[in-house]
XYZ file of C-alpha atoms in Angstrom:
575
model
C -31.870 9.408 -26.079
C -33.029 7.362 -29.101
C -35.163 8.981 -31.785
C -38.161 6.612 -32.121
C -38.542 7.292 -35.841
C -34.988 7.275 -37.165
C -33.222 5.274 -34.438
C -30.627 8.012 -33.884
C -29.423 9.228 -30.534
C -29.768 12.968 -29.728
C -28.627 14.868 -26.674
C -31.322 16.130 -24.271
C -31.518 19.931 -24.230
C -33.244 21.995 -21.516
C -36.098 24.122 -22.945
C -34.409 27.336 -21.760
C -31.130 26.675 -23.534
C -32.300 28.316 -26.754
C -33.108 31.533 -24.954
C -29.663 31.542 -23.358
C -28.014 31.299 -26.793
C -30.064 34.187 -28.218
C -28.451 37.591 -28.683
C -29.073 39.636 -25.537
C -30.875 42.966 -25.796
C -30.987 45.709 -23.168
C -34.000 45.675 -20.889
C -36.624 48.369 -21.338
C -37.059 50.488 -24.446
C -34.455 50.599 -27.148
C -32.792 54.009 -27.272
C -32.916 55.608 -30.690
C -29.556 57.064 -31.784
C -31.109 60.358 -32.919
C -32.922 60.856 -29.628
C -29.792 59.884 -27.678
C -27.745 62.482 -29.542
C -30.370 65.185 -28.935
C -30.555 64.464 -25.199
C -26.766 64.419 -24.873
C -26.626 67.811 -26.626
C -29.347 69.257 -24.391
C -27.782 68.085 -21.143
C -24.199 68.797 -22.272
C -21.957 68.743 -19.186
C -24.762 69.126 -16.632
C -24.902 66.548 -13.796
C -26.927 63.385 -14.266
C -28.203 62.976 -10.675
C -31.861 62.078 -10.109
C -32.660 65.430 -8.477
C -32.355 67.135 -11.879
C -34.891 64.906 -13.644
C -37.738 67.437 -13.599
C -35.415 70.240 -14.690
C -34.343 68.146 -17.685
C -37.953 67.300 -18.528
C -38.580 71.050 -18.623
C -35.578 71.421 -20.897
C -37.014 68.905 -23.356
C -40.507 70.431 -23.148
C -39.179 73.959 -23.729
C -37.035 72.875 -26.667
C -39.421 70.538 -28.498
C -42.782 71.792 -27.093
C -43.578 68.194 -26.124
C -41.808 65.128 -24.741
C -41.672 62.120 -27.037
C -41.359 58.514 -25.887
C -38.009 58.388 -27.690
C -36.705 61.344 -25.684
C -37.977 59.800 -22.450
C -36.120 56.573 -23.214
C -32.945 58.470 -24.090
C -33.184 60.585 -20.935
C -33.702 57.477 -18.791
C -30.629 55.878 -20.380
C -28.516 59.010 -19.929
C -29.481 59.337 -16.245
C -29.216 55.595 -15.535
C -32.857 55.422 -14.461
C -35.554 52.928 -15.329
C -37.832 54.100 -18.123
C -40.810 53.576 -15.816
C -39.362 56.031 -13.254
C -38.934 58.728 -15.862
C -42.319 58.067 -17.463
C -44.264 58.134 -14.197
C -42.584 61.390 -13.177
C -43.199 63.068 -16.535
C -46.870 62.062 -16.665
C -47.520 63.165 -13.072
C -47.088 66.869 -13.898
C -49.650 68.714 -16.029
C -47.157 70.895 -17.900
C -45.285 68.004 -19.493
C -46.902 66.910 -22.767
C -45.853 63.282 -23.185
C -46.469 61.938 -26.691
C -46.511 58.168 -27.098
C -45.203 56.240 -30.105
C -47.464 56.592 -33.091
C -49.285 59.650 -31.764
C -49.429 62.772 -33.910
C -47.207 65.642 -32.771
C -48.912 68.289 -30.676
C -49.362 71.899 -31.721
C -46.343 73.744 -30.297
C -48.195 76.721 -28.811
C -50.409 76.127 -25.767
C -53.179 78.538 -24.789
C -54.272 77.940 -21.221
C -57.552 79.380 -19.970
C -57.930 79.516 -16.199
C -61.302 78.071 -15.226
C -61.055 78.130 -11.417
C -63.453 80.050 -9.219
C -62.701 83.767 -9.815
C -62.037 83.401 -13.526
C -65.203 81.304 -13.808
C -67.139 84.195 -12.199
C -65.885 86.566 -14.898
C -66.606 84.510 -18.015
C -63.851 81.917 -18.333
C -66.248 79.317 -19.768
C -67.322 81.667 -22.567
C -63.697 82.591 -23.288
C -62.695 78.927 -23.384
C -65.596 77.970 -25.669
C -64.863 80.768 -28.145
C -61.156 79.921 -28.293
C -61.942 76.230 -28.799
C -64.236 77.235 -31.673
C -61.333 79.138 -33.240
C -59.116 76.090 -32.748
C -61.656 73.812 -34.437
C -62.006 76.234 -37.345
C -58.237 76.612 -37.693
C -58.516 80.365 -37.178
C -56.186 80.847 -34.215
C -53.550 82.208 -36.545
C -51.085 79.347 -36.186
C -50.625 75.821 -34.850
C -51.938 76.142 -31.302
C -54.129 74.215 -28.873
C -56.502 75.477 -26.198
C -56.648 73.754 -22.818
C -58.212 74.395 -19.440
C -55.922 75.389 -16.598
C -56.309 75.625 -12.818
C -55.615 78.886 -10.982
C -52.615 80.749 -12.421
C -52.284 83.314 -9.610
C -53.862 86.314 -11.339
C -57.314 86.216 -9.759
C -57.456 90.018 -9.516
C -57.228 90.173 -13.331
C -59.879 87.578 -14.184
C -60.490 86.073 -16.642
C -56.937 85.118 -17.549
C -55.485 83.354 -20.569
C -51.857 82.300 -20.961
C -50.417 82.232 -24.487
C -47.173 80.322 -24.121
C -45.691 82.239 -21.179
C -47.496 85.505 -21.911
C -50.355 86.119 -19.471
C -53.302 88.195 -20.672
C -55.254 90.095 -18.030
C -59.041 90.362 -18.414
C -58.579 88.325 -21.526
C -60.783 88.268 -24.600
C -60.543 86.099 -27.739
C -59.426 89.156 -29.708
C -56.515 89.726 -27.314
C -55.410 86.106 -27.672
C -55.555 86.251 -31.474
C -53.565 89.484 -31.502
C -50.802 88.032 -29.312
C -50.568 84.942 -31.525
C -50.438 87.116 -34.646
C -47.437 89.058 -33.389
C -45.732 85.913 -32.050
C -45.563 87.344 -28.527
C -45.601 84.253 -26.309
C -42.672 85.035 -24.008
C -42.857 86.069 -20.359
C -43.153 89.816 -19.753
C -41.011 91.122 -16.886
C -42.194 94.415 -15.395
C -39.860 97.024 -13.935
C -38.507 96.168 -10.481
C -35.655 97.283 -8.178
C -32.572 95.352 -9.289
C -29.518 94.534 -7.192
C -27.903 97.968 -7.480
C -31.119 99.810 -6.639
C -31.814 97.528 -3.684
C -28.324 97.984 -2.230
C -28.575 101.756 -2.725
C -31.675 101.670 -0.526
C -29.892 99.889 2.328
C -30.452 96.375 1.079
C -28.245 93.527 2.360
C -26.881 95.692 5.200
C -28.497 93.377 7.767
C -27.183 90.275 6.025
C -23.687 91.741 5.949
C -23.893 92.575 9.681
C -24.989 89.028 10.383
C -22.119 87.552 8.403
C -19.654 89.950 10.033
C -20.864 89.021 13.518
C -22.100 92.496 14.521
C -25.628 91.085 14.431
C -26.015 87.663 16.020
C -28.296 84.807 15.060
C -29.672 84.801 18.602
C -30.674 88.450 18.209
C -32.512 87.631 14.978
C -34.348 84.759 16.643
C -35.276 86.971 19.579
C -36.970 89.483 17.242
C -38.862 86.722 15.455
C -40.031 85.259 18.755
C -41.095 88.612 20.193
C -42.931 89.657 17.038
C -44.920 86.446 16.816
C -44.296 86.234 13.058
C -45.924 83.068 11.764
C -45.568 81.067 8.588
C -47.714 82.842 6.002
C -48.142 79.973 3.578
C -51.140 78.600 5.449
C -50.067 76.535 8.455
C -49.143 79.527 10.636
C -46.298 77.857 12.561
C -44.277 80.427 14.598
C -41.281 81.384 12.454
C -38.796 81.860 15.319
C -39.643 78.489 16.820
C -39.236 76.786 13.458
C -35.858 78.408 12.768
C -34.589 77.514 16.228
C -35.786 73.903 15.938
C -34.014 73.368 12.626
C -30.880 75.087 13.934
C -30.761 72.612 16.830
C -30.832 69.607 14.501
C -27.489 68.007 13.553
C -25.957 69.297 10.310
C -25.559 69.586 7.456
C -28.794 71.548 7.131
C -30.686 72.873 4.117
C -33.348 75.478 3.413
C -36.295 75.300 1.009
C -38.606 78.140 -0.029
C -42.137 77.132 -0.960
C -43.147 79.335 -3.869
C -45.697 76.894 -5.275
C -48.618 79.237 -4.667
C -51.392 77.194 -6.274
C -54.343 77.737 -3.919
C -57.196 79.217 -6.014
C -57.604 82.845 -5.036
C -53.994 83.299 -3.870
C -51.518 85.607 -5.604
C -49.624 87.442 -2.831
C -46.301 85.637 -3.364
C -46.326 86.538 -7.064
C -46.898 90.169 -6.083
C -43.929 90.274 -3.694
C -41.549 88.357 -5.958
C -42.334 90.602 -8.916
C -42.227 93.869 -6.971
C -39.153 93.436 -4.727
C -37.199 90.217 -5.383
C -34.116 91.179 -3.343
C -36.131 91.836 -0.192
C -37.279 88.227 -0.523
C -33.733 87.031 -1.230
C -32.227 88.901 1.719
C -34.795 87.412 4.102
C -34.050 83.979 2.672
C -30.299 84.374 3.095
C -30.724 85.639 6.666
C -32.720 82.511 7.464
C -30.109 80.314 5.800
C -27.357 81.961 7.848
C -29.239 81.534 11.134
C -29.795 77.783 10.598
C -26.367 77.428 8.916
C -27.838 75.969 5.728
C -25.297 74.992 3.105
C -27.816 75.142 0.249
C -31.088 76.954 -0.445
C -33.700 75.539 -2.823
C -36.287 77.959 -4.202
C -39.245 75.987 -5.531
C -41.293 78.266 -7.780
C -44.480 77.323 -9.574
C -44.237 77.091 -13.350
C -47.060 79.617 -13.722
C -44.688 82.391 -12.590
C -42.196 82.566 -15.495
C -41.565 86.299 -15.062
C -40.593 85.813 -11.413
C -38.359 82.897 -12.385
C -36.566 84.961 -15.022
C -36.204 87.856 -12.584
C -34.809 85.707 -9.756
C -32.406 83.878 -12.054
C -31.092 87.205 -13.297
C -30.725 88.763 -9.832
C -29.277 85.714 -8.042
C -26.417 85.816 -10.538
C -25.592 89.358 -9.324
C -25.167 88.370 -5.667
C -21.573 88.579 -4.407
C -19.769 85.310 -3.674
C -20.120 83.684 -0.282
C -23.039 82.265 1.576
C -25.083 79.184 0.696
C -25.527 77.829 -2.800
C -28.906 78.861 -4.238
C -30.746 76.400 -6.474
C -33.813 77.351 -8.498
C -36.321 74.537 -8.908
C -39.242 74.815 -11.284
C -42.657 73.325 -10.573
C -44.580 71.725 -13.409
C -48.266 72.295 -12.818
C -49.107 70.266 -9.701
C -51.080 71.971 -6.920
C -50.182 69.146 -4.528
C -46.564 70.356 -4.524
C -47.660 73.293 -2.394
C -47.831 70.726 0.419
C -44.335 70.838 1.886
C -43.497 67.124 1.826
C -44.728 66.902 -1.787
C -42.535 69.881 -2.615
C -39.519 68.087 -1.154
C -40.255 65.028 -3.283
C -40.493 67.218 -6.372
C -37.207 68.996 -5.602
C -35.616 65.555 -5.391
C -36.829 64.849 -8.946
C -39.792 62.618 -8.128
C -43.551 62.679 -8.341
C -45.039 65.100 -5.825
C -46.589 62.495 -3.545
C -47.051 63.595 0.094
C -44.896 61.800 2.637
C -46.139 60.192 5.814
C -44.349 62.359 8.337
C -44.058 62.707 12.091
C -44.765 66.093 13.691
C -42.384 68.968 13.005
C -39.442 69.263 13.414
C -38.652 65.552 13.299
C -39.754 64.987 9.716
C -37.202 63.797 7.210
C -36.210 66.866 5.225
C -34.738 67.419 1.801
C -32.284 64.676 0.784
C -32.646 63.244 4.293
C -31.236 66.381 5.930
C -32.899 68.778 8.388
C -34.544 71.457 6.255
C -35.936 74.882 7.092
C -39.059 75.358 4.967
C -40.580 78.822 4.655
C -43.158 80.528 2.484
C -42.146 83.422 0.222
C -44.041 86.046 2.231
C -42.654 84.869 5.578
C -39.037 85.597 4.637
C -40.088 88.729 2.762
C -40.927 90.377 6.103
C -37.653 89.492 7.869
C -35.748 92.638 6.880
C -38.686 94.878 7.829
C -38.981 93.211 11.232
C -35.284 93.489 12.035
C -35.132 97.152 10.975
C -38.332 98.303 12.688
C -38.348 95.931 15.636
C -40.860 93.476 17.018
C -42.943 96.216 18.683
C -43.747 97.720 15.306
C -45.042 94.402 14.006
C -47.123 93.536 17.056
C -48.784 96.972 16.969
C -50.145 96.427 13.469
C -52.975 94.037 14.336
C -56.662 94.657 14.858
C -59.359 93.062 17.006
C -56.754 91.777 19.457
C -54.639 90.180 16.711
C -50.907 90.616 15.981
C -49.077 91.811 12.891
C -49.977 92.348 9.259
C -51.379 90.019 6.621
C -51.281 90.159 2.860
C -54.835 89.388 1.736
C -55.288 88.298 -1.877
C -58.724 89.754 -2.631
C -60.674 88.956 -5.785
C -64.269 88.650 -6.890
C -67.074 91.209 -6.822
C -65.181 94.174 -5.379
C -64.269 97.434 -7.075
C -60.545 97.208 -6.372
C -59.236 93.626 -6.172
C -55.571 92.918 -5.496
C -53.073 92.248 -2.716
C -54.135 94.229 0.341
C -51.647 94.669 3.174
C -53.935 95.005 6.168
C -53.924 94.369 9.928
C -54.294 90.761 11.024
C -57.761 90.262 12.413
C -59.511 92.625 10.028
C -62.993 91.426 9.045
C -64.067 90.823 5.478
C -66.565 93.677 5.741
C -63.777 96.042 6.786
C -61.521 94.670 4.068
C -64.136 95.322 1.395
C -65.019 98.805 2.585
C -61.604 100.142 3.670
C -59.236 98.479 1.186
C -61.274 97.432 -1.865
C -63.452 100.483 -2.525
C -66.615 98.602 -1.665
C -68.589 96.125 -3.724
C -68.613 96.401 -7.504
C -71.480 98.412 -8.961
C -74.722 96.469 -9.039
C -73.477 93.765 -6.671
C -74.540 93.056 -3.108
C -72.259 91.086 -0.785
C -73.643 87.557 -0.256
C -70.781 85.162 0.641
C -67.013 84.779 0.700
C -64.089 82.398 0.785
C -61.977 83.459 3.808
C -58.999 81.260 2.957
C -58.993 80.183 -0.665
C -60.413 77.011 -2.181
C -59.886 74.827 0.880
C -60.789 77.402 3.535
C -64.564 76.977 3.325
C -67.425 79.322 2.343
C -69.198 81.697 4.700
C -72.346 83.798 4.236
C -72.349 87.591 4.427
C -74.130 87.310 7.773
C -70.789 86.123 9.206
C -68.791 89.065 7.860
C -67.595 90.222 11.281
C -65.208 87.308 12.031
C -61.559 88.426 12.394
C -59.573 87.027 9.479
C -56.614 85.413 11.221
C -55.260 82.124 12.504
C -57.513 80.475 15.066
C -60.612 82.606 14.496
C -62.385 80.681 11.735
C -61.929 77.071 12.781
C -65.094 76.894 14.885
C -67.055 77.850 11.765
C -65.532 74.976 9.771
C -63.137 77.282 7.923
C -59.551 78.557 8.178
C -57.532 81.536 6.974
C -54.782 79.542 5.211
C -52.900 81.814 2.825
C -55.504 84.606 3.277
C -57.068 84.317 -0.163
C -60.408 86.130 0.076
C -62.886 85.697 -2.774
C -66.020 87.851 -2.525
C -69.370 86.759 -4.028
C -72.615 88.596 -4.712
C -76.197 87.823 -5.630
C -74.908 87.111 -9.158
C -73.083 83.991 -7.968
C -74.515 80.555 -7.150
C -72.689 79.245 -4.088
C -73.465 75.663 -5.114
C -71.714 76.278 -8.432
C -68.761 77.754 -6.551
C -68.468 74.650 -4.358
C -68.744 72.391 -7.416
C -66.036 74.355 -9.230
C -63.729 73.910 -6.241
C -64.469 70.182 -5.938
C -63.636 69.711 -9.619
C -60.361 71.486 -8.936
C -59.532 69.164 -6.026
C -60.494 66.086 -8.042
C -58.183 67.121 -10.858
C -55.324 68.053 -8.531
C -55.469 65.016 -6.226
C -52.177 63.150 -6.496
C -54.078 59.841 -6.361
C -51.928 58.304 -3.643
C -54.724 57.698 -1.115
C -58.201 56.353 -1.788
C -60.190 58.765 0.438
C -58.950 61.725 -1.593
C -58.670 60.103 -5.019
C -62.116 58.488 -4.960
C -63.724 60.863 -2.473
C -63.265 63.988 -4.599
C -64.608 62.155 -7.646
C -67.666 60.786 -5.824
C -68.355 64.152 -4.219
C -68.187 65.915 -7.580
C -70.602 63.410 -9.115
C -73.074 63.815 -6.237
C -72.793 67.603 -6.388
C -73.608 67.607 -10.115
C -77.076 66.264 -9.334
C -79.995 68.663 -9.176
C -80.706 67.735 -5.577
C -77.859 67.214 -3.128
C -77.991 64.260 -0.771
C -76.760 66.230 2.224
C -76.467 63.208 4.504
C -74.441 61.165 2.035
C -72.231 64.113 1.091
C -71.653 64.895 4.757
C -70.617 61.311 5.465
C -68.304 61.276 2.457
C -66.713 64.556 3.520
C -66.085 63.222 7.009
C -64.286 60.157 5.637
C -62.100 62.395 3.485
C -61.224 64.590 6.465
C -60.441 61.639 8.724
C -58.560 59.337 6.368
C -56.738 61.384 3.701
C -52.947 61.504 3.907
C -52.474 65.241 3.444
C -54.239 68.571 3.623
C -55.667 68.402 0.101
C -58.005 65.522 0.844
C -58.580 66.629 4.421
C -59.761 70.107 3.364
C -61.346 69.403 -0.030
C -64.806 68.952 1.489
C -64.742 72.219 3.472
C -66.623 74.294 0.849
C -69.144 71.494 0.432
C -69.710 71.180 4.184
C -70.147 74.955 4.481
C -72.825 75.046 1.783
C -74.759 72.320 3.606
C -74.382 74.132 6.945
C -74.845 77.777 6.018
C -76.906 77.683 2.807
C -79.494 74.933 3.399
C -82.049 76.724 1.214
C -79.809 76.037 -1.799
C -79.990 72.265 -1.378
C -83.489 72.033 -2.841
C -84.024 71.983 -6.627
C -83.687 75.437 -8.164
C -87.264 75.234 -9.510
C -88.627 74.633 -5.992
C -86.510 77.444 -4.550
C -87.965 79.837 -7.087
């Protein structure tokens, strides 16, 4: 083609040719050599499969007290994952502190103050404000930062602060400052029966009989069926039926234990794991043997570091044979208590609930049929097999079957885990197991089943606390977390506290939950509640949310409107 100015002929070149000649660079973020070396050293010879992503994020967080963008890029490169996959997973979980390029490093020590319902009743806001004042003044005694935290599973010791992994019961600012001063931020493991002590008391005899064939899997299933033992994580599905259904699915099969006990007011699983870990492990291994699971995954919430240390130590003492046991560590996401979200998290992904068909045809862990049980459910297996189904069925009350572990907190003299007959009423629970109401407090209302189980007035204190008894009142028993209120507590404030919790913990996958919890919280913050609008919003959330979080988030709100109508008017008018 002739150049019009100089009369020369030049060859036509396509506009993209220059880009093709340019030096190619890898897609995504450039991996810094220093960060690459550090990640390689951290991971060493550990496998690079996707399922370990969250475990490796914990490894970085524990080592560097934060996760830099450079480390994320290096981890993505090492695991052959897109940077976006690693970033979205890391930022989904509250306990990973992702620091972007150019941001100042974070203080290495984190002080978490629980601000959910029971801790809020006992002064969490004042504790948080005073600690933040110390942080602002630089008088915490070292580089530390104070953050709010959802329920940490110590509601009977409210208010609670966590300094690193050291939990302070009935915490005060002075206690926090003292712990920081002596650099005591590690998890504290209390005394418990170890492997030798458990075996000396007859432990693992049933498991050994099962493996030797002197006790059959069919006999185990028969006891579970006859006893009527149900899943004690909240859904209440018959345990024997679940085990049999999974066993009938084509192999290979897996087992997963849901230890992500994040429902505000619930702390029973922590109690059993800390007090008798091998009784839990034996029940788990019996279940794995019955369904012929090749691997067992124990998913434990990150707020239970003492239990994690204990289980890691004791699992290593088990004799060879049986399924492989994998410990998986949560990272501060309440949604992972929902079983399909837990499976996603075990696989190294964000904990987004799956759309699933009815049990048992759901897709399990890694696409395999998976037996999923709560910690307390398997904890009772040894007791049932030794004592027999008749013993269990005789333990109920008010026509109910079995025992329940009630996590009781709030305005009672003796809060804690109360092993009581299924079907006991809250009035009986308070009087017979909790020493009555705390001095100066009169019973006014209660949560029968944790944050999502609704709120009932004291006038309905004679309802049996069990599966199927509370639904007609707009409530449910769930994990049997009972929080007791008195005249000192504003039920509207309680419902608002719980809605803020659900808003913060929504995974964001579906609009009815993501936007519904936010809109509900904003409407509830007004002096006067628009009961009609809030009721309509709650109905949409119940009908259209993907999982139980969004479906149950409006239960406390709906109960306030139904059972406490006098509280809907402005406080000035009520007075």
